[in-house]
């Protein structure tokens, strides 16, 4: 099949939601449609990632599962779906942001009783940066919740996006009887799903069908009236507006009962965009270009602690990947033969023979590949827009056994290459300062240093409140580095960073050095 046809079939997306809304359950059920039954069970076992640190650790011990479920590919009708997992815990949000740079659309899952929650708001902001089209699934209709009309208003008000209901629920909680598809004019009667089977409620054609009155009784008439009201009061679906990120098609259902998800998947297949190109520093790369290009958006280290290997996840932007092909690793200027990439079709972690734009492949390496790296078939390109955020919390690594310094350095460096934490080395001393966006990360790092590097270390407070990457003319940077030695450090990529003891100090420094820029995000 041609590159263009294969590309057109791809739908690459991630789920954005607040913890507990049902992301894990939705993921699991979606995979059922692709025949990935076993995989679905595996997803369940890693739902612990929203729990305490120890749970997260346990999950990480099942690393084999977690890498396979970082990227899940499954066929659906004529489409090939690529679902990218995003870490559940808030402390891993930086990782989430980067995963969102590798998708073309997103699925927003909302709990019918809770409505729009914090984390959804934040993630939506991120999607907006790249005008990612969003589909919405309102979950848990088998429970009592907010009135659907009110909920759509809430989404529109809070998230500033129009809602176009595609399906409409018939009652909720104990009275939940099914959904009506506003565009197909069909009613699907609610049936609960046993275990891992997909539920298949009766499908009734036409809102006027007397069969509806038979099954729904009074609720049939209620539904007819409500549908008329909804049609009058809500937005009609408009593909252009959806693709522009201004309108979201909304589907209702119950994930745990695998109900309403098929309609959602149909929506993905029909409306979600095929893989788009990406910007580089010099030009835009289009998905239909023949030459292969891709960028790395995620690294997972120590898949196998005994071998210290890590997998770099690369999104293919253009062209076709074939096993054994030679690619240029642009940052280090080297050609590498990619013989053993991993693909993620259904439940198997298989060696990739071929992959197309929108697909992701996993590259084994020993630390040579970093987040943000570009691979091409020779062209000097650098994809942009994969952010590194200035951390907000800082701790100094304090070693129990001074003989283990080397191992500590190595561990901290490698773990920060996964992207969740950042390592800073001050220019005037041998401290190792770790920066993170959430406190949990320090615990996770300490635990992993012990498990994977056999190093016991504590993280103690350090007098740093914020960090900024320093950019400007080299002469000025040299002057600056000499002058304020005590507050400058290098990050893992040897970029100069100002580590400010206080916000006030940062402001003063910015004023004092007008030729330099102090930036809060660095692009990989
Ligand atoms: P998350 O990944 O977004 O954090 O959510 P997850 O899927 O783990 O779901 C959170 C809880 O909501 C789970 O219950 C799950 O079973 C439940 N849930 C998901 N979809 C539905 C639904 O359609 N209806 C109802 N009533 N509940 C739903 P839990 O008690 O935390 O876990 P479990 O013991 O049920 O596994």
Coordinates of C-alpha atoms and ligand atoms in Angstrom, one line a residue:
X1 CA 0.0 0.0 0.0
X2 CA 1.3 3.4 -0.7
X3 CA 2.7 5.7 1.8
X4 CA -0.1 8.2 1.4
X5 CA -2.8 5.6 2.0
X6 CA -1.0 4.1 5.0
X7 CA -0.6 7.6 6.4
X8 CA -4.3 8.5 5.9
X9 CA -5.3 5.5 7.9
X10 CA -3.4 6.5 11.0
X11 CA -5.1 8.2 14.0
X12 CA -2.5 9.1 16.7
X13 CA -4.0 10.3 20.0
X14 CA -3.7 10.5 23.7
X15 CA -6.2 10.6 26.5
X16 CA -6.5 13.7 28.7
X17 CA -8.4 13.5 31.9
X18 CA -8.4 14.1 35.6
X19 CA -7.4 11.1 37.7
X20 CA -10.3 8.7 38.3
X21 CA -12.4 9.9 35.4
X22 CA -11.8 6.6 33.7
X23 CA -8.7 6.9 31.5
X24 CA -7.4 3.4 32.3
X25 CA -10.8 1.8 31.8
X26 CA -11.4 3.6 28.5
X27 CA -7.9 2.5 27.3
X28 CA -8.6 -1.0 28.3
X29 CA -11.9 -1.1 26.5
X30 CA -10.6 0.6 23.3
X31 CA -8.0 -2.1 23.0
X32 CA -10.7 -4.8 23.1
X33 CA -11.9 -3.5 19.7
X34 CA -8.5 -4.1 18.2
X35 CA -8.6 -7.7 19.5
X36 CA -5.9 -6.9 22.0
X37 CA -7.6 -8.8 24.8
X38 CA -4.6 -9.8 26.8
X39 CA -3.2 -6.3 26.5
X40 CA -6.4 -4.9 28.0
X41 CA -5.8 -7.0 31.1
X42 CA -2.3 -5.6 31.3
X43 CA -3.5 -2.0 31.3
X44 CA -5.6 -2.8 34.3
X45 CA -2.7 -4.0 36.2
X46 CA -0.9 -0.7 35.9
X47 CA -3.7 1.6 37.0
X48 CA -1.7 2.0 40.2
X49 CA 0.2 4.9 38.7
X50 CA -2.3 7.3 40.3
X51 CA -1.6 6.0 43.7
X52 CA 1.3 6.4 46.2
X53 CA 4.9 6.1 45.3
X54 CA 5.1 2.5 46.3
X55 CA 2.4 1.7 43.8
X56 CA 4.2 3.6 41.2
X57 CA 7.3 1.6 41.9
X58 CA 5.4 -1.7 41.7
X59 CA 4.1 -0.6 38.4
X60 CA 7.6 0.3 37.2
X61 CA 8.7 -3.2 38.2
X62 CA 6.4 -4.4 35.6
X63 CA 8.3 -2.3 33.2
X64 CA 7.7 -4.7 30.3
X65 CA 4.1 -3.9 30.5
X66 CA 4.5 -0.3 31.0
X67 CA 6.6 0.2 27.9
X68 CA 4.2 -1.8 25.8
X69 CA 1.3 0.3 27.1
X70 CA 3.2 3.6 26.6
X71 CA 2.3 3.2 23.0
X72 CA -0.6 1.0 21.9
X73 CA -1.4 0.3 18.3
X74 CA -4.6 -1.4 17.3
X75 CA -6.7 -1.7 14.1
X76 CA -10.2 -0.3 14.0
X77 CA -12.3 -0.8 10.9
X78 CA -10.2 0.8 8.2
X79 CA -8.0 2.8 10.6
X80 CA -4.8 2.1 12.5
X81 CA -5.1 3.7 15.9
X82 CA -2.1 4.8 17.9
X83 CA -2.9 5.5 21.5
X84 CA -0.1 7.1 23.5
X85 CA -0.3 6.7 27.2
X86 CA 0.3 9.7 29.5
X87 CA 1.4 9.3 33.0
X88 CA -1.4 9.6 35.5
X89 CA 0.2 11.3 38.4
X90 CA 0.4 15.1 38.4
X91 CA 4.1 15.0 39.2
X92 CA 4.8 13.6 35.8
X93 CA 3.1 16.3 33.9
X94 CA 6.2 17.3 32.0
X95 CA 6.2 13.9 30.5
X96 CA 2.6 14.3 29.6
X97 CA 3.3 17.6 27.8
X98 CA 5.9 16.0 25.6
X99 CA 3.6 13.0 24.8
X100 CA 1.1 15.6 23.6
X101 CA 3.6 16.9 21.1
X102 CA 3.5 13.5 19.4
X103 CA -0.2 13.2 18.9
X104 CA -2.6 14.6 16.2
X105 CA -5.7 14.6 18.3
X106 CA -6.8 14.0 21.9
X107 CA -9.6 12.3 23.7
X108 CA -10.9 14.1 26.7
X109 CA -12.6 11.9 29.3
X110 CA -14.9 13.6 31.8
X111 CA -16.7 12.0 34.8
X112 CA -20.4 12.9 34.4
X113 CA -20.7 13.6 38.2
X114 CA -17.5 15.6 38.6
X115 CA -17.6 17.7 35.4
X116 CA -14.5 19.6 34.3
X117 CA -11.7 19.1 36.8
X118 CA -8.3 20.8 37.4
X119 CA -6.0 18.6 35.5
X120 CA -8.3 18.5 32.5
X121 CA -8.2 22.3 32.4
X122 CA -4.3 22.2 32.4
X123 CA -4.0 19.5 29.8
X124 CA -6.5 21.3 27.6
X125 CA -4.3 24.4 27.7
X126 CA -1.4 22.3 26.4
X127 CA -3.5 20.9 23.6
X128 CA -4.5 24.4 22.7
X129 CA -0.8 25.4 22.2
X130 CA -0.8 23.2 19.1
X131 CA -4.5 23.5 18.3
X132 CA -4.9 19.8 18.8
X133 CA -8.5 18.6 17.9
X134 CA -10.3 17.1 20.8
X135 CA -13.0 14.5 21.1
X136 CA -14.9 14.2 24.3
X137 CA -16.2 11.1 26.1
X138 CA -18.5 11.7 29.1
X139 CA -18.2 8.7 31.3
X140 CA -20.1 6.9 34.1
X141 CA -23.6 7.5 32.8
X142 CA -24.6 4.4 34.8
X143 CA -24.2 6.6 37.8
X144 CA -26.1 9.8 38.8
X145 CA -24.4 12.9 37.6
X146 CA -24.9 16.4 36.3
X147 CA -27.6 17.0 33.7
X148 CA -26.0 16.5 30.3
X149 CA -27.1 19.9 29.0
X150 CA -25.5 21.6 32.1
X151 CA -22.4 19.6 31.6
X152 CA -22.0 20.7 28.0
X153 CA -22.4 24.3 29.2
X154 CA -19.8 23.8 31.8
X155 CA -17.3 22.4 29.2
X156 CA -18.0 25.4 27.0
X157 CA -17.6 27.9 29.8
X158 CA -14.6 26.5 31.5
X159 CA -12.7 25.1 28.6
X160 CA -13.7 27.7 26.0
X161 CA -14.5 25.1 23.4
X162 CA -17.8 24.5 21.6
X163 CA -19.6 21.2 22.2
X164 CA -21.4 19.3 19.5
X165 CA -23.2 16.3 21.0
X166 CA -22.9 13.3 18.7
X167 CA -24.7 10.9 21.0
X168 CA -27.2 11.6 23.7
X169 CA -27.8 9.6 26.8
X170 CA -31.2 8.2 27.7
X171 CA -31.5 8.8 31.4
X172 CA -28.7 8.2 33.8
X173 CA -27.9 6.2 36.9
X174 CA -30.6 3.6 37.5
X175 CA -32.6 5.0 34.7
X176 CA -29.8 4.8 32.2
X177 CA -31.2 3.0 29.2
X178 CA -28.8 3.7 26.3
X179 CA -27.7 6.4 23.9
X180 CA -29.2 8.0 20.8
X181 CA -26.9 8.8 17.9
X182 CA -27.9 12.2 16.7
X183 CA -26.4 11.7 13.2
X184 CA -27.1 8.0 12.5
X185 CA -30.6 8.3 14.0
X186 CA -30.1 5.0 15.9
X187 CA -30.6 4.1 19.5
X188 CA -28.4 1.6 21.2
X189 CA -29.9 0.0 24.3
X190 CA -27.7 -0.2 27.3
X191 CA -26.4 -3.6 28.2
X192 CA -23.7 -4.2 30.7
X193 CA -20.5 -5.9 29.6
X194 CA -19.3 -9.0 31.3
X195 CA -15.6 -9.0 32.0
X196 CA -13.6 -8.4 28.9
X197 CA -16.4 -8.8 26.3
X198 CA -17.6 -5.8 24.4
X199 CA -21.2 -5.2 25.2
X200 CA -23.6 -5.1 22.3
X201 CA -26.9 -3.6 23.2
X202 CA -29.7 -3.8 20.7
X203 CA -29.5 -1.3 18.0
X204 CA -32.8 0.4 17.0
X205 CA -33.1 2.4 13.8
X206 CA -35.1 5.6 13.9
X207 CA -36.3 7.7 16.8
X208 CA -39.9 7.0 15.8
X209 CA -39.5 3.2 15.9
X210 CA -42.3 1.7 18.1
X211 CA -39.7 -0.8 19.4
X212 CA -38.4 2.1 21.4
X213 CA -41.7 2.6 23.3
X214 CA -41.7 -1.2 23.9
X215 CA -38.3 -1.1 25.5
X216 CA -38.2 2.3 27.1
X217 CA -41.8 2.9 28.1
X218 CA -42.3 6.5 29.2
X219 CA -38.6 7.2 28.6
X220 CA -39.1 6.9 24.8
X221 CA -41.3 10.0 24.7
X222 CA -39.0 11.9 27.0
X223 CA -36.1 11.1 24.7
X224 CA -37.9 12.3 21.6
X225 CA -38.7 15.6 23.3
X226 CA -35.2 16.0 24.7
X227 CA -33.6 15.2 21.4
X228 CA -35.6 18.0 19.8
X229 CA -34.5 20.3 22.4
X230 CA -30.9 19.3 22.1
X231 CA -30.9 19.7 18.4
X232 CA -32.2 23.2 18.8
X233 CA -30.0 24.3 21.6
X234 CA -26.6 22.8 20.8
X235 CA -23.9 23.2 18.1
X236 CA -24.0 21.0 15.1
X237 CA -20.8 19.1 14.4
X238 CA -18.6 21.0 12.0
X239 CA -15.4 19.3 10.8
X240 CA -13.5 22.5 10.1
X241 CA -14.2 23.9 13.6
X242 CA -13.3 20.6 15.1
X243 CA -9.9 20.5 13.2
X244 CA -9.3 24.1 14.3
X245 CA -9.7 23.0 17.9
X246 CA -12.7 25.2 18.4
X247 CA -15.4 22.5 18.6
X248 CA -15.4 19.1 20.3
X249 CA -17.7 16.2 19.3
X250 CA -19.2 14.8 22.5
X251 CA -20.0 11.1 23.2
X252 CA -21.7 9.7 26.2
X253 CA -21.4 6.3 27.8
X254 CA -20.1 4.0 30.5
X255 CA -16.5 2.8 30.0
X256 CA -16.6 0.1 32.6
X257 CA -19.6 -1.4 30.7
X258 CA -17.9 -0.8 27.4
X259 CA -20.9 1.2 26.4
X260 CA -20.8 4.1 24.0
X261 CA -17.2 3.6 23.1
X262 CA -17.8 2.1 19.7
X263 CA -19.6 5.3 18.6
X264 CA -16.6 7.2 19.9
X265 CA -14.2 5.1 17.9
X266 CA -16.3 5.5 14.8
X267 CA -16.0 9.2 15.4
X268 CA -12.2 8.9 15.6
X269 CA -12.1 6.9 12.4
X270 CA -14.3 9.3 10.6
X271 CA -13.2 12.7 11.8
X272 CA -9.9 12.7 13.7
X273 CA -7.1 14.0 11.6
X274 CA -4.5 11.8 9.9
X275 CA -0.9 12.4 10.9
X276 CA 0.2 16.0 10.4
X277 CA 3.7 17.3 9.6
X278 CA 5.8 19.1 12.1
X279 CA 7.9 22.3 12.2
X280 CA 11.7 22.2 12.2
X281 CA 14.1 25.0 12.8
X282 CA 14.4 25.5 9.0
X283 CA 11.2 24.3 7.4
X284 CA 8.0 22.4 7.8
X285 CA 8.2 18.6 7.2
X286 CA 5.0 17.3 5.6
X287 CA 3.8 13.8 6.5
X288 CA 3.7 12.7 2.8
X289 CA 7.4 13.4 2.1
X290 CA 9.2 10.3 0.9
X291 CA 12.2 10.5 3.1
X292 CA 11.8 9.3 6.7
X293 CA 12.1 11.8 9.6
X294 CA 11.1 11.5 13.2
X295 CA 11.7 12.9 16.7
X296 CA 12.1 11.4 20.1
X297 CA 9.5 12.5 22.7
X298 CA 10.0 10.1 25.5
X299 CA 12.7 8.0 27.0
X300 CA 12.2 5.1 29.3
X301 CA 15.4 3.9 31.0
X302 CA 16.4 0.6 32.5
X303 CA 13.8 -1.5 30.9
X304 CA 16.1 -4.3 31.9
X305 CA 18.1 -3.2 35.0
X306 CA 20.7 -5.8 34.3
X307 CA 21.6 -4.2 30.9
X308 CA 21.0 -0.6 31.6
X309 CA 19.2 -0.3 28.3
X310 CA 16.6 2.3 27.5
X311 CA 14.0 2.8 24.9
X312 CA 13.6 6.0 23.1
X313 CA 10.2 6.6 21.6
X314 CA 10.2 8.2 18.2
X315 CA 7.3 9.6 16.4
X316 CA 7.6 9.1 12.7
X317 CA 6.8 12.4 11.0
X318 CA 7.3 11.5 7.3
X319 CA 8.3 8.7 5.1
X320 CA 8.4 5.0 5.9
X321 CA 10.5 3.2 8.4
X322 CA 11.9 -0.2 7.4
X323 CA 13.9 -2.5 9.6
X324 CA 17.6 -2.2 9.0
X325 CA 17.5 1.2 7.4
X326 CA 20.2 3.8 8.0
X327 CA 19.2 7.0 9.7
X328 CA 21.1 10.1 10.6
X329 CA 21.1 10.9 14.3
X330 CA 21.2 14.7 13.6
X331 CA 22.4 16.0 17.0
X332 CA 25.5 13.8 17.0
X333 CA 25.9 13.9 13.2
X334 CA 26.2 10.2 12.9
X335 CA 24.5 7.6 10.6
X336 CA 23.1 4.7 12.6
X337 CA 21.6 1.5 11.4
X338 CA 18.3 0.9 13.0
X339 CA 18.0 -2.9 13.0
X340 CA 15.9 -3.7 16.1
X341 CA 13.2 -1.1 16.7
X342 CA 10.1 -2.1 18.6
X343 CA 6.6 -1.5 17.4
X344 CA 3.5 -1.8 19.4
X345 CA 0.8 -3.5 17.5
X346 CA -1.9 -4.9 19.7
X347 CA -0.6 -6.9 22.5
X348 CA 2.8 -7.9 21.1
X349 CA 6.0 -6.1 21.6
X350 CA 7.3 -6.9 18.2
X351 CA 10.2 -6.0 16.1
X352 CA 9.1 -3.4 13.7
X353 CA 9.4 -4.3 10.1
X354 CA 7.7 -1.1 8.8
X355 CA 6.2 1.9 10.3
X356 CA 4.5 5.0 8.8
X357 CA 3.9 8.6 9.8
X358 CA 1.9 8.8 13.0
X359 CA 3.4 5.5 14.2
X360 CA 5.9 5.3 17.0
X361 CA 8.8 3.0 17.2
X362 CA 11.0 2.2 20.2
X363 CA 14.8 2.4 19.8
X364 CA 17.0 0.6 22.2
X365 CA 20.1 2.5 23.1
X366 CA 22.6 3.1 26.0
X367 CA 22.1 6.8 26.5
X368 CA 23.1 8.1 23.2
X369 CA 19.5 9.2 22.3
X370 CA 18.0 12.2 24.1
X371 CA 14.5 13.6 24.3
X372 CA 14.0 16.0 21.3
X373 CA 16.5 14.3 19.0
X374 CA 15.7 14.3 15.3
X375 CA 16.4 11.4 12.9
X376 CA 16.4 11.8 9.2
X377 CA 17.7 10.1 6.0
X378 CA 20.5 12.6 5.8
X379 CA 19.0 16.0 5.9
X380 CA 20.1 18.5 8.6
X381 CA 16.8 19.1 10.4
X382 CA 15.8 19.8 14.0
X383 CA 12.2 19.4 15.0
X384 CA 11.0 22.1 17.4
X385 CA 8.4 22.4 20.1
X386 CA 9.4 19.7 22.5
X387 CA 9.7 21.6 25.7
X388 CA 11.7 21.3 28.9
X389 CA 10.2 23.2 31.7
X390 CA 12.1 25.0 34.4
X391 CA 11.7 22.9 37.5
X392 CA 10.1 24.4 40.6
X393 CA 11.6 22.2 43.3
X394 CA 15.2 21.6 44.0
X395 CA 17.1 19.2 46.3
X396 CA 20.8 18.4 46.7
X397 CA 21.7 14.7 46.5
X398 CA 23.4 13.6 49.7
X399 CA 25.3 10.4 49.4
X400 CA 25.5 7.9 52.3
X401 CA 28.6 6.2 51.0
X402 CA 31.1 8.6 49.5
X403 CA 32.7 5.8 47.5
X404 CA 29.6 5.6 45.4
X405 CA 30.0 9.1 43.8
X406 CA 30.5 7.8 40.3
X407 CA 27.4 5.6 40.5
X408 CA 25.4 8.4 41.8
X409 CA 26.4 10.7 39.0
X410 CA 25.7 8.1 36.5
X411 CA 22.3 7.3 38.0
X412 CA 21.2 10.9 38.3
X413 CA 22.3 11.7 34.8
X414 CA 20.6 8.7 33.2
X415 CA 17.4 9.1 35.2
X416 CA 17.1 12.7 34.3
X417 CA 17.5 11.8 30.6
X418 CA 14.1 10.2 30.9
X419 CA 12.8 13.8 31.3
X420 CA 10.9 13.7 34.6
X421 CA 13.8 15.4 36.6
X422 CA 16.6 17.6 35.7
X423 CA 20.2 17.5 36.9
X424 CA 22.2 20.6 37.6
X425 CA 25.9 20.8 38.3
X426 CA 27.0 24.1 39.8
X427 CA 30.1 25.6 38.2
X428 CA 31.9 26.2 41.5
X429 CA 31.4 23.0 43.5
X430 CA 30.7 19.3 43.1
X431 CA 27.1 19.4 44.2
X432 CA 24.5 17.5 42.3
X433 CA 21.2 19.3 42.4
X434 CA 18.1 17.7 41.2
X435 CA 15.2 19.8 39.9
X436 CA 11.7 18.5 39.6
X437 CA 8.1 19.7 39.1
X438 CA 6.7 17.6 41.9
X439 CA 7.9 16.3 45.2
X440 CA 7.0 12.7 44.4
X441 CA 9.8 12.6 41.9
X442 CA 12.5 12.9 44.5
X443 CA 11.2 9.8 46.3
X444 CA 10.9 7.9 43.0
X445 CA 14.5 8.8 42.1
X446 CA 15.9 7.9 45.5
X447 CA 14.1 4.5 45.3
X448 CA 15.3 3.8 41.7
X449 CA 18.9 4.8 42.6
X450 CA 18.8 2.1 45.2
X451 CA 17.1 -0.5 43.0
X452 CA 18.9 0.1 39.8
X453 CA 22.2 1.6 40.7
X454 CA 22.7 0.3 44.2
X455 CA 23.2 3.8 45.6
X456 CA 21.6 5.1 48.8
X457 CA 21.1 8.8 48.8
X458 CA 19.0 11.4 50.4
X459 CA 17.7 14.6 49.0
X460 CA 18.1 17.6 51.2
X461 CA 16.9 21.1 50.8
X462 CA 19.1 23.5 48.9
X463 CA 18.9 27.3 48.5
X464 CA 17.5 27.4 45.0
X465 CA 14.0 28.6 44.3
X466 CA 13.9 28.8 40.5
X467 CA 16.0 28.1 37.5
X468 CA 16.4 29.9 34.1
X469 CA 18.3 29.0 31.0
X470 CA 20.7 31.8 30.1
X471 CA 20.8 32.9 26.5
X472 CA 22.8 35.7 24.8
X473 CA 26.0 36.7 23.1
X474 CA 28.9 34.4 24.1
X475 CA 31.1 37.2 25.5
X476 CA 28.4 38.4 27.7
X477 CA 27.6 34.8 28.9
X478 CA 31.3 34.3 29.8
X479 CA 31.3 37.6 31.7
X480 CA 28.2 36.6 33.5
X481 CA 29.5 33.1 34.4
X482 CA 32.6 34.6 36.0
X483 CA 30.7 37.3 37.9
X484 CA 28.0 35.2 39.5
X485 CA 29.7 31.9 39.8
X486 CA 27.9 30.9 42.9
X487 CA 24.5 30.8 41.1
X488 CA 25.3 29.2 37.8
X489 CA 25.2 25.6 36.9
X490 CA 25.2 23.4 33.8
X491 CA 22.3 21.1 33.0
X492 CA 22.6 17.6 31.6
X493 CA 23.0 19.0 28.1
X494 CA 25.8 21.4 29.3
X495 CA 23.6 24.4 28.9
X496 CA 24.1 27.3 31.2
X497 CA 21.4 27.7 33.9
X498 CA 21.0 30.4 36.4
X499 CA 19.9 28.9 39.7
X500 CA 18.3 31.7 41.7
X501 CA 18.1 31.6 45.5
X502 CA 14.9 33.8 45.4
X503 CA 12.5 35.2 42.9
X504 CA 13.6 38.7 43.9
X505 CA 17.2 37.8 43.2
X506 CA 16.2 36.6 39.7
X507 CA 14.4 39.8 38.9
X508 CA 17.4 41.8 40.1
X509 CA 19.8 39.7 38.0
X510 CA 17.6 40.1 34.9
X511 CA 17.7 43.9 35.4
X512 CA 21.5 43.8 35.9
X513 CA 22.1 41.8 32.7
X514 CA 19.9 43.3 30.0
X515 CA 21.7 41.7 27.2
X516 CA 21.0 38.2 28.5
X517 CA 17.7 36.4 28.3
X518 CA 16.6 34.2 31.2
X519 CA 14.1 31.7 29.9
X520 CA 11.8 29.3 31.7
X521 CA 11.6 26.6 29.0
X522 CA 14.2 25.1 27.0
X523 CA 13.5 23.3 23.8
X524 CA 15.3 20.0 23.5
Ligands
LIG1 P1 -8.2 6.8 35.7 O1 -7.3 5.9 34.9 O2 -8.7 8.0 35.0 O3 -7.6 7.2 37.0 O4 -9.6 6.0 36.1 P2 -9.9 4.5 36.1 O5 -10.1 4.0 34.7 O6 -8.9 3.8 37.0 O7 -11.3 4.5 36.8 C1 -11.5 5.1 38.1 C2 -12.7 4.4 38.8 O8 -13.9 4.6 38.0 C3 -12.5 2.9 38.8 O9 -13.1 2.4 40.0 C4 -13.3 2.4 37.6 O10 -13.8 1.1 37.8 C5 -14.5 3.4 37.7 N1 -15.2 3.5 36.4 C6 -14.6 3.7 35.2 N2 -15.6 3.8 34.2 C7 -16.8 3.7 34.9 C8 -18.1 3.7 34.5 O11 -18.5 3.8 33.3 N3 -19.1 3.6 35.5 C9 -18.7 3.5 36.8 N4 -19.7 3.3 37.7 N5 -17.5 3.4 37.2 C10 -16.5 3.5 36.3 P3 -12.3 2.0 41.3 O12 -13.3 1.6 42.3 O13 -11.3 3.0 41.6 O14 -11.5 0.8 40.8 P4 -12.1 -0.7 40.5 O15 -12.0 -1.3 41.8 O16 -13.5 -0.6 40.0 O17 -11.1 -1.3 39.5

